PDB file of C-alpha atoms in Angstrom:
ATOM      1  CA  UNK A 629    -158.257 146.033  48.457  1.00 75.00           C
ATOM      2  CA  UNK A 630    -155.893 145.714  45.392  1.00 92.00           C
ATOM      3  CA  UNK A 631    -155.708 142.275  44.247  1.00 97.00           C
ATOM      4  CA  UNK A 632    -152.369 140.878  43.742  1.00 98.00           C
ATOM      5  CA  UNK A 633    -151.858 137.563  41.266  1.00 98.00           C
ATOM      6  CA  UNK A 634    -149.065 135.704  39.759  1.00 98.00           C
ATOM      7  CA  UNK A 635    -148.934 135.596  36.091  1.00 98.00           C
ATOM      8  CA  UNK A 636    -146.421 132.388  34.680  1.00 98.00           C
ATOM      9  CA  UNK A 637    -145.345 132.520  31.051  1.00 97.00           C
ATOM     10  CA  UNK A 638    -145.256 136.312  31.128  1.00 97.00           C
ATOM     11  CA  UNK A 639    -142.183 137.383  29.200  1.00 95.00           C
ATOM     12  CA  UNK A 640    -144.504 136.285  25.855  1.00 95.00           C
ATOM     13  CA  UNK A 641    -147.399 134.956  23.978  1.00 96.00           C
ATOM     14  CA  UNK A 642    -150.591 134.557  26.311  1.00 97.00           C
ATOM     15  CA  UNK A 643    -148.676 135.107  29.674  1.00 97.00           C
ATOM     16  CA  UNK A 644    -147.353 138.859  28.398  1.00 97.00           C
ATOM     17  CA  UNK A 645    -150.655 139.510  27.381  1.00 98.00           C
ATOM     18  CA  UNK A 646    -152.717 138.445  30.507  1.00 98.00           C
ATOM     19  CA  UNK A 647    -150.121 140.606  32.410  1.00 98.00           C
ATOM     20  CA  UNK A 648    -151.124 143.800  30.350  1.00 98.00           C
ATOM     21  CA  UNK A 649    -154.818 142.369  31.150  1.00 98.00           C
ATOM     22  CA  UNK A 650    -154.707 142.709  34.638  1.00 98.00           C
ATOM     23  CA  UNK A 651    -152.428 145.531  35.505  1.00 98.00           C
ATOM     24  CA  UNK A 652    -154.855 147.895  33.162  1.00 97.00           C
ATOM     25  CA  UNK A 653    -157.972 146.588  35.214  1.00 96.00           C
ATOM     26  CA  UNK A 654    -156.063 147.475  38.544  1.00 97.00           C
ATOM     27  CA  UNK A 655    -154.558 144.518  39.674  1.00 98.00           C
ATOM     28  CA  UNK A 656    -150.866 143.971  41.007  1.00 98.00           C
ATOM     29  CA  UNK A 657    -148.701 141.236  38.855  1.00 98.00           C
ATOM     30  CA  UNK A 658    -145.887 139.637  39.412  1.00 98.00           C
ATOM     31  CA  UNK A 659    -144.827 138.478  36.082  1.00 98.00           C
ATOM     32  CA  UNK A 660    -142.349 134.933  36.361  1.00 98.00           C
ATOM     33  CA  UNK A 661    -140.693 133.592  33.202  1.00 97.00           C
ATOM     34  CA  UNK A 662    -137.059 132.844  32.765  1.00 96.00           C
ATOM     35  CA  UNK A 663    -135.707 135.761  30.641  1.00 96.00           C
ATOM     36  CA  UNK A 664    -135.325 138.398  33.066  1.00 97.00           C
ATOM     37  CA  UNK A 665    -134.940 141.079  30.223  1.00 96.00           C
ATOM     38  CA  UNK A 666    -138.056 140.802  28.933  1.00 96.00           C
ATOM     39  CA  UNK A 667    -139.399 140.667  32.587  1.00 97.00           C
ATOM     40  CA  UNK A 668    -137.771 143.822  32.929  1.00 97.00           C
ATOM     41  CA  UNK A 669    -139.274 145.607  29.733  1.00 97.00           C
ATOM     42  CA  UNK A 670    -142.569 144.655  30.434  1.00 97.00           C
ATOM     43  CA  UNK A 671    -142.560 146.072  34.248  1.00 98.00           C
ATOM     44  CA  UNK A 672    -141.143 149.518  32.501  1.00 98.00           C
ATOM     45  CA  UNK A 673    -143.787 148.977  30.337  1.00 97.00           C
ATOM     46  CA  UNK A 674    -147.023 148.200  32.437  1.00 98.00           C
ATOM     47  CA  UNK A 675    -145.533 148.768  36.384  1.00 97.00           C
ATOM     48  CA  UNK A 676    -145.432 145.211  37.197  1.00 97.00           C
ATOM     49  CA  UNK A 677    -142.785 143.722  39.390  1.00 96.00           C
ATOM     50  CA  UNK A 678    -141.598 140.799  37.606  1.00 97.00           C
ATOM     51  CA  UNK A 679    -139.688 137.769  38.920  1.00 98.00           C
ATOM     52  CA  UNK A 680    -137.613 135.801  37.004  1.00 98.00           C
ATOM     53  CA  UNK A 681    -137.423 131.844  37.584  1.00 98.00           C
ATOM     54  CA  UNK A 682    -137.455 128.669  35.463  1.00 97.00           C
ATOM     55  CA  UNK A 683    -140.689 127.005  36.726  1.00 97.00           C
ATOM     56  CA  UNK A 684    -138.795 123.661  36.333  1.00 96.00           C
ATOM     57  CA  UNK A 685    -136.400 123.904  38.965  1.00 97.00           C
ATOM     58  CA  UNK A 686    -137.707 123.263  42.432  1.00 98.00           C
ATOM     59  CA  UNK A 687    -134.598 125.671  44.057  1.00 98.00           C
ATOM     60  CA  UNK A 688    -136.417 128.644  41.284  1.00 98.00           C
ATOM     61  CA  UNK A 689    -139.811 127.513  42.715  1.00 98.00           C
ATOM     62  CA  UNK A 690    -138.681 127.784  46.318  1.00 98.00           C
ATOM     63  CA  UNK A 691    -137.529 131.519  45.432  1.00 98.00           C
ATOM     64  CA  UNK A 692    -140.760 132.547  44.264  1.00 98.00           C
ATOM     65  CA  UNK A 693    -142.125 131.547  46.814  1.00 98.00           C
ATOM     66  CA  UNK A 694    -140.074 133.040  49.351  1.00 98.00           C
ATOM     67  CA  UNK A 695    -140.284 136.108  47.072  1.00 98.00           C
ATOM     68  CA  UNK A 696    -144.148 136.669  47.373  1.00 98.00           C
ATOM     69  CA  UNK A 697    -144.062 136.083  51.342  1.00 97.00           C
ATOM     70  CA  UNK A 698    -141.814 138.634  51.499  1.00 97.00           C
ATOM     71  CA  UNK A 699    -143.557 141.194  49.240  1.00 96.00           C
ATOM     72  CA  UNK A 700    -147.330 141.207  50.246  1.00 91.00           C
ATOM     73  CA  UNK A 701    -150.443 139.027  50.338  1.00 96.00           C
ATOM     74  CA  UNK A 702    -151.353 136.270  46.627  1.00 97.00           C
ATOM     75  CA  UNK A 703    -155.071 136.174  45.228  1.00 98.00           C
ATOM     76  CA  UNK A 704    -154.760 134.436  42.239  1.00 98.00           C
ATOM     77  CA  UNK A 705    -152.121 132.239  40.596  1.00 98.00           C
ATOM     78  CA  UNK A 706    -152.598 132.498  36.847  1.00 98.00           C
ATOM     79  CA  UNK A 707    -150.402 129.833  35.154  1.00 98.00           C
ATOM     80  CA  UNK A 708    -149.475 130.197  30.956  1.00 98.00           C
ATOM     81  CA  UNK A 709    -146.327 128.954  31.433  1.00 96.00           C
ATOM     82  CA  UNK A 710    -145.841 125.369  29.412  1.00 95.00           C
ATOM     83  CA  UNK A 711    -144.983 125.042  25.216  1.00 93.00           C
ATOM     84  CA  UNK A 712    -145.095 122.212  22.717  1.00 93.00           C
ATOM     85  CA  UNK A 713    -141.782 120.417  21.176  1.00 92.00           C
ATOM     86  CA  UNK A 714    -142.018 118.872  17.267  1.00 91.00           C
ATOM     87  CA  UNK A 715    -144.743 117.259  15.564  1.00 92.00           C
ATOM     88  CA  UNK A 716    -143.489 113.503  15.304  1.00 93.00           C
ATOM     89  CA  UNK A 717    -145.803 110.432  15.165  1.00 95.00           C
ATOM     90  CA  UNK A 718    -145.664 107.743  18.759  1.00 96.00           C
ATOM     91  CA  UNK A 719    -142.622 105.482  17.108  1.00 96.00           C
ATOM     92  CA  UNK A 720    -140.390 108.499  16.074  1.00 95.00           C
ATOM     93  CA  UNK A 721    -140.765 110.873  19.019  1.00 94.00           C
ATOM     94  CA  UNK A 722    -137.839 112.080  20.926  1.00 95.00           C
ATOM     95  CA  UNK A 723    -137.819 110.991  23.966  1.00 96.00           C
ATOM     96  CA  UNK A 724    -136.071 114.363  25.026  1.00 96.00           C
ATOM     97  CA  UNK A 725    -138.596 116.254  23.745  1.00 96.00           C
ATOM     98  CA  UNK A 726    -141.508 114.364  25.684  1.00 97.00           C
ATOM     99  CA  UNK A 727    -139.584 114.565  29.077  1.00 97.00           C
ATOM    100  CA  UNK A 728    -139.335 118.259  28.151  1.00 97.00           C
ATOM    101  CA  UNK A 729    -143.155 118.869  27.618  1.00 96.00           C
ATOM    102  CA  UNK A 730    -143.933 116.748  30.425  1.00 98.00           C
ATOM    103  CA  UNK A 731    -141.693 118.305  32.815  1.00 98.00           C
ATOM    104  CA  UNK A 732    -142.769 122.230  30.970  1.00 97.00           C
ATOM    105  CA  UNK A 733    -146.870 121.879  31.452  1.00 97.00           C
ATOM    106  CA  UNK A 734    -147.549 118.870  34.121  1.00 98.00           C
ATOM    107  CA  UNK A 735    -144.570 119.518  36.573  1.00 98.00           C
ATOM    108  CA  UNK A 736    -144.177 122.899  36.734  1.00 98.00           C
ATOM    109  CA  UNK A 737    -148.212 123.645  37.489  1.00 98.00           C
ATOM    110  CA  UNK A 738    -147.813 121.109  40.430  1.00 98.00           C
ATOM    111  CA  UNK A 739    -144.797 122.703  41.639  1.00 98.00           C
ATOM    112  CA  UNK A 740    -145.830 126.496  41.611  1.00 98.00           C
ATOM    113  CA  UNK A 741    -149.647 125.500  43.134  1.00 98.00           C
ATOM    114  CA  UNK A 742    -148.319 123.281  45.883  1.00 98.00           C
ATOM    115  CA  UNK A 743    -145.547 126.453  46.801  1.00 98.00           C
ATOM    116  CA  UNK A 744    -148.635 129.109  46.635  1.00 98.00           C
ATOM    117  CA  UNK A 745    -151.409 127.386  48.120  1.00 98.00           C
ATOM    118  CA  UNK A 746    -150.524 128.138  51.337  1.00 98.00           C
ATOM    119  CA  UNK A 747    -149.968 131.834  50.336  1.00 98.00           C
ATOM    120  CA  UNK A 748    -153.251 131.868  48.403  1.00 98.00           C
ATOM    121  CA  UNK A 749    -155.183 130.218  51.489  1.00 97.00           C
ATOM    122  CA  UNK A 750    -152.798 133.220  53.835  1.00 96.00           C
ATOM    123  CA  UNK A 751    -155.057 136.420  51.800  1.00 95.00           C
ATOM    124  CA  UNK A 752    -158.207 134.436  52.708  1.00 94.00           C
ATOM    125  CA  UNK A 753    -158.204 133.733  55.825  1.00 87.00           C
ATOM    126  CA  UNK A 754    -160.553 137.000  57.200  1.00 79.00           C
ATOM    127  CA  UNK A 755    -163.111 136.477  54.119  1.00 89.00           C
ATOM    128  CA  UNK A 756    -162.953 136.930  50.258  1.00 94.00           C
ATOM    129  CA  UNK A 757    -161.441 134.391  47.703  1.00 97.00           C
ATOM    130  CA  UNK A 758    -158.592 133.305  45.622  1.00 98.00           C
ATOM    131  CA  UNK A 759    -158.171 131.709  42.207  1.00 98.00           C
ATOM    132  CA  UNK A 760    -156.133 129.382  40.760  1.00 98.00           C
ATOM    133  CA  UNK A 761    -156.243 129.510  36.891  1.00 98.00           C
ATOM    134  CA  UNK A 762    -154.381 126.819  34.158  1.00 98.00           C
ATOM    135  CA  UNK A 763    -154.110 127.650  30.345  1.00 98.00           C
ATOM    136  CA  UNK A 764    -154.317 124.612  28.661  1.00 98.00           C
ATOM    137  CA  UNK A 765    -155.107 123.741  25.422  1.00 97.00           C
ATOM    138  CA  UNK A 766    -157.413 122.176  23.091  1.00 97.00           C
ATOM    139  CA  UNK A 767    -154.989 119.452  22.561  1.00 96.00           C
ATOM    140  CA  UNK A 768    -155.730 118.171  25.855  1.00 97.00           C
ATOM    141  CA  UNK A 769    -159.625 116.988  24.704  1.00 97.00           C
ATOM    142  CA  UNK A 770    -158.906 115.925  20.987  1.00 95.00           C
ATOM    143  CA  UNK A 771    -155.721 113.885  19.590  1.00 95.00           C
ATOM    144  CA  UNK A 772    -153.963 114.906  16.226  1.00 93.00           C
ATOM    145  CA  UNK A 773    -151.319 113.105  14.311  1.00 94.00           C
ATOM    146  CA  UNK A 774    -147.690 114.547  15.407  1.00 94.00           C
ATOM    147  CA  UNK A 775    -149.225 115.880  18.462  1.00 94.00           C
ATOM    148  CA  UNK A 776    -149.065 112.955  20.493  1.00 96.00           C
ATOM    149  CA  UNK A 777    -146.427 114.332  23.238  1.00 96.00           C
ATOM    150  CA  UNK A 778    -147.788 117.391  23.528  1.00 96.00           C
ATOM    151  CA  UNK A 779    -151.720 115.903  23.504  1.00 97.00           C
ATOM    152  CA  UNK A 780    -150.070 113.728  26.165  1.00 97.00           C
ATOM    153  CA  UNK A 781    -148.436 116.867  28.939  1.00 98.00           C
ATOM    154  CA  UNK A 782    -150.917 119.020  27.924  1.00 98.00           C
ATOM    155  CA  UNK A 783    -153.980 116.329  28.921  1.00 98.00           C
ATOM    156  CA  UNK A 784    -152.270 115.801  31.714  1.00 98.00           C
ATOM    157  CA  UNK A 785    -152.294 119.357  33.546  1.00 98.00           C
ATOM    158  CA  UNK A 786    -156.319 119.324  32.633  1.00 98.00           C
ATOM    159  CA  UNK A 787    -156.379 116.216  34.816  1.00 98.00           C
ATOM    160  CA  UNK A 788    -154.178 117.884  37.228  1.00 98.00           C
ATOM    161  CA  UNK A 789    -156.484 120.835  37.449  1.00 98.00           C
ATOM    162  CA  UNK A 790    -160.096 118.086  37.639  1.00 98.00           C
ATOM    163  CA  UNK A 791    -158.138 116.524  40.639  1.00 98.00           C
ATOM    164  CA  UNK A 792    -157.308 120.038  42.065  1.00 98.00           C
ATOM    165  CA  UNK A 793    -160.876 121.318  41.650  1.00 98.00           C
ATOM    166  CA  UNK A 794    -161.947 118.306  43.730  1.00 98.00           C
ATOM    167  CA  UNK A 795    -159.687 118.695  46.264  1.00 98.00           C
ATOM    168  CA  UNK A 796    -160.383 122.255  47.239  1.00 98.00           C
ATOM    169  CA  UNK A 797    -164.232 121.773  47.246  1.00 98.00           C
ATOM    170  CA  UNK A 798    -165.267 123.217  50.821  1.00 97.00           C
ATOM    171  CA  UNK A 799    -162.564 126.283  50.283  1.00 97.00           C
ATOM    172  CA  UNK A 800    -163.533 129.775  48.690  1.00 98.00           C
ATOM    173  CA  UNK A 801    -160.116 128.816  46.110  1.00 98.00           C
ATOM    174  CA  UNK A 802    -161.621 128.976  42.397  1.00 98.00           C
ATOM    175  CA  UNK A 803    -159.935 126.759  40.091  1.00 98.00           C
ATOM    176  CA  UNK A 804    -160.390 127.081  36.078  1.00 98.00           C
ATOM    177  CA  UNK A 805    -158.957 125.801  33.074  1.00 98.00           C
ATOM    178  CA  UNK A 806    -158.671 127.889  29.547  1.00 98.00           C
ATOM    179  CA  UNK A 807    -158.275 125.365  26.403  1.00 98.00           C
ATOM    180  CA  UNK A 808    -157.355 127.795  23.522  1.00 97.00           C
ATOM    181  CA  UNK A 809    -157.379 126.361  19.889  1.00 95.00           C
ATOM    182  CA  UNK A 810    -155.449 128.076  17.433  1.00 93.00           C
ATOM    183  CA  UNK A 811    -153.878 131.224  18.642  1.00 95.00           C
ATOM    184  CA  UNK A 812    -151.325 133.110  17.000  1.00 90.00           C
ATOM    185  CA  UNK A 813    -148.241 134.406  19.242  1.00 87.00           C
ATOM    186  CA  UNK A 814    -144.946 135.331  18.005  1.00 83.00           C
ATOM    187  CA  UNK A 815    -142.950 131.860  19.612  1.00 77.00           C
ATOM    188  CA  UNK A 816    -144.856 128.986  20.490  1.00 83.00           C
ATOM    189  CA  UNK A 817    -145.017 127.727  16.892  1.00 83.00           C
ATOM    190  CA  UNK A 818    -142.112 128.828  15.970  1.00 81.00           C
ATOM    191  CA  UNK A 819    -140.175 126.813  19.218  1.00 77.00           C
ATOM    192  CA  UNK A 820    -142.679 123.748  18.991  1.00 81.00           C
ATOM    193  CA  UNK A 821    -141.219 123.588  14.667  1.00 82.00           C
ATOM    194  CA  UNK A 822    -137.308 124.111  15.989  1.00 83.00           C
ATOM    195  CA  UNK A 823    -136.384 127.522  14.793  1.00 84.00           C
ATOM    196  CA  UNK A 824    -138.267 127.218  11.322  1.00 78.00           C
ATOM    197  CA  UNK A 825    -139.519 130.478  10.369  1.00 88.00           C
ATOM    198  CA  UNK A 826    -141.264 129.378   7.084  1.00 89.00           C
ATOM    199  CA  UNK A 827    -142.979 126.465   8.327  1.00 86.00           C
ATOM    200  CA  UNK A 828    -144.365 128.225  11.681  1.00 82.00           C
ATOM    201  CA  UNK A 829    -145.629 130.706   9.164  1.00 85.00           C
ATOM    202  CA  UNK A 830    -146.826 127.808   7.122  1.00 83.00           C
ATOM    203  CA  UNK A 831    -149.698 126.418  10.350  1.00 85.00           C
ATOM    204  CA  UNK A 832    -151.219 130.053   9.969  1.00 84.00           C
ATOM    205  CA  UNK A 833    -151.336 130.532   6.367  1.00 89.00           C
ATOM    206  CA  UNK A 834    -154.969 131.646   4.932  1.00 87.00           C
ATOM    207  CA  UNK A 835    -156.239 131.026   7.949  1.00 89.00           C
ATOM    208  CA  UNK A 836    -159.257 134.040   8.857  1.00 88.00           C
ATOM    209  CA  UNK A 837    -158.133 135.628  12.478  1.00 91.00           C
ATOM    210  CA  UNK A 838    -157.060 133.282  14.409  1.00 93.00           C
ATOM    211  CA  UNK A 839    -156.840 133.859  18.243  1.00 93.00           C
ATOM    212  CA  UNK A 840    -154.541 135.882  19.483  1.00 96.00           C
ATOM    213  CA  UNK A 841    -153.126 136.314  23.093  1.00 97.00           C
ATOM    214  CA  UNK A 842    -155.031 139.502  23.619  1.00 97.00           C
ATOM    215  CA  UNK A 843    -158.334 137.086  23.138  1.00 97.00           C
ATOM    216  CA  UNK A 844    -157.342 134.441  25.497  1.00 98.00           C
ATOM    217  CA  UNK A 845    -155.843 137.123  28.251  1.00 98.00           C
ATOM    218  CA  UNK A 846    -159.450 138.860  28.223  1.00 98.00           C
ATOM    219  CA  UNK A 847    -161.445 135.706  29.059  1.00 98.00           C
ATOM    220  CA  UNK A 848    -158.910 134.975  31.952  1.00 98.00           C
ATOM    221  CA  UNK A 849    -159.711 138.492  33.134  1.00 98.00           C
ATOM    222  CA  UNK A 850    -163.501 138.048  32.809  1.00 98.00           C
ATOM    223  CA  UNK A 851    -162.751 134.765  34.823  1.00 98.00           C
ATOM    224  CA  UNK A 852    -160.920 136.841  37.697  1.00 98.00           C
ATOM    225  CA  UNK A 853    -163.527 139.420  37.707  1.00 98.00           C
ATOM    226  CA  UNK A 854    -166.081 137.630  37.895  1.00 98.00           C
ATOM    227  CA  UNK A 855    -167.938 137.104  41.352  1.00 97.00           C
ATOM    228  CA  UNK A 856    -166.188 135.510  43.997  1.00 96.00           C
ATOM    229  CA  UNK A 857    -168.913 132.658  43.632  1.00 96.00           C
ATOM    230  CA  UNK A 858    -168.599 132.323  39.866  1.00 97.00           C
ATOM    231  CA  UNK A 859    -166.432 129.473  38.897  1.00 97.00           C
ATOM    232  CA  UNK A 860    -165.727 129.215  35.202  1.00 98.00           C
ATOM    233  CA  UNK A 861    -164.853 125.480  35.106  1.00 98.00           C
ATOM    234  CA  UNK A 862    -163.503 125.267  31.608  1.00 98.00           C
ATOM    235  CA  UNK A 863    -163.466 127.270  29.361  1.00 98.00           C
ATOM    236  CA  UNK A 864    -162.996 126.100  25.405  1.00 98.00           C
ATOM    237  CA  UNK A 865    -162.224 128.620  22.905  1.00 98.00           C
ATOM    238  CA  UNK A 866    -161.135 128.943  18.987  1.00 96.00           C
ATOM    239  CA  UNK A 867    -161.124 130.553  16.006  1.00 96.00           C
ATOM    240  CA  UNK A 868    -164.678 130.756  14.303  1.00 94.00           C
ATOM    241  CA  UNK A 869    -162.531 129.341  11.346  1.00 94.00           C
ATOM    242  CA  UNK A 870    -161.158 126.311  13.579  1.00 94.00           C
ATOM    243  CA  UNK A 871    -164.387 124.172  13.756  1.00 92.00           C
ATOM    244  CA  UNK A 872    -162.592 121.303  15.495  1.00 89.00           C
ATOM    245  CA  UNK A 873    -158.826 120.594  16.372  1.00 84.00           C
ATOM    246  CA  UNK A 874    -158.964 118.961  12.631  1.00 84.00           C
ATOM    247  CA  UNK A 875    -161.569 121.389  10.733  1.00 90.00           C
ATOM    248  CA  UNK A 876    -159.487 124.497  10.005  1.00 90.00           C
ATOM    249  CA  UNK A 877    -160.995 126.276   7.479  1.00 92.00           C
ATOM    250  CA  UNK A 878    -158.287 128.681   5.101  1.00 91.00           C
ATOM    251  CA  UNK A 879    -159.405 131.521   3.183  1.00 89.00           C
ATOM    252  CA  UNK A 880    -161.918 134.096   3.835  1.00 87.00           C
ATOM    253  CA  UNK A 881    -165.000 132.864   5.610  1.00 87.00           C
ATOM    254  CA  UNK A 882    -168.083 134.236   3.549  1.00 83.00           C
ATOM    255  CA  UNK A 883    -172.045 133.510   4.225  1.00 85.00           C
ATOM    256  CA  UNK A 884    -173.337 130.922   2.228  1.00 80.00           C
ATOM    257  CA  UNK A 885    -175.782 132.158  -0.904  1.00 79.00           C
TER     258      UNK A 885
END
């Protein structure tokens, strides 16, 4: 049977690329972002069947929802969606900014799983498994100065997906986290630094390969693809030039003489 998941984030970055993932190893997608342009480019492009809804209104939720009832059985929910607002220390944050994160990565992954559990548990219930699968981020397990609100949201989903983990123990429902470091995409930087093309391009600069969303959507596809009784709890990746969310290394990397 042809698997069918839901892929959030998809009209960029790491959701776009796990959507390209999936539909070349046979699975059906329905890609959900906001910008239903995109949405529609990348079905042309890869014969997905995209869905377009802000993952931060409840009524958009409901619509999904109601959308994947309507259109055939859910085995995995794969959720990208989320982002990062400024760099500013505690005392200057924007309050604006922190409601946004919270609301963009903690909210919006408890409102899409509580609307497709039940449509998750629905393709189970004669035998076989589903998945439920959050990208996180590095930022969640190590604070950095100026990252506060986004160490903050994005620790908060982890804990979100610990406590979901725990609650599903006794159902064949996989739950797994992906923590990307450093990964280059073409606008989460660039968003997180307001618009500012030169200083986005600044975080990257020397840097030796850093991720990119190709990298993380494989590992989510190995996770997927894996054996129905292989859960990949957590899964931390970076750069080989990112030692640690501080120890970046810029220039080539060469062996040691």
């Amino acid at each position: 049977m042809t698997r069918r998941a839901v892929v959030t984030g998809a009209s960029s970055g790491i959701g776009q690329a796990v959507v390209h993932s999936l539909r070349s190893c046979g699975w059906d997608v329905v890609g959900v972002a906001r910008r239903a342009d995109r949405l529609a480019d990348l079905d042309s492009a890869v014969g997905s069947r995209s869905f377009a809804a802000d993952l931060t209104a409840q009524a958009d939720v409901d619509a999904l929802a109601a959308h994947i009832s309507d259109t055939g059985p859910l085995h995995a929910l794969v959720h990208v969606a989320g982002g990062a607002r400024g760099t500013d220390r505690v005392e200057d944050g924007d309050p604006a900014d922190w409601r946004w994160m919270f609301e963009a990565n903690v909210l919006s992954a408890q409102a899409v799983t509580a609307a497709l559990l039940p449509h998750l548990r629905a393709a189970i219930a004669d035998g076989g498994h589903a998945d439920t699968l959050y990208v996180t981020s590095t930022a969640a397990q190590t604070a950095y100065p100026g990252g506060a609100g986004y160490n903050a949201a994005k620790a908060g989903e982890s804990m979100l997906v610990r406590a979901l983990r725990l609650e599903l123990n006794g159902e064949p429902i996989r739950v797994t986290e992906i923590a990307p470091g450093m990964v280059f995409t073409e606008e989460f930087t660039l968003h997180r630094l307001g618009g500012d093309q030169a200083a986005a391009e600044k975080v990257y600069e020397g840097v030796a390969d850093p991720l990119t969303a190709a990298d993380v959507a494989d590992v989510i596809a190995y996770a997927l693809n894996a054996p129905g009784h292989v859960n990949l709890d957590l899964v931390t990746m970076r750069p080989v030039a990112q030692s640690a969310q501080h120890l970046l290394a810029r220039g080539a990397l060469r062996p040691r003489r």
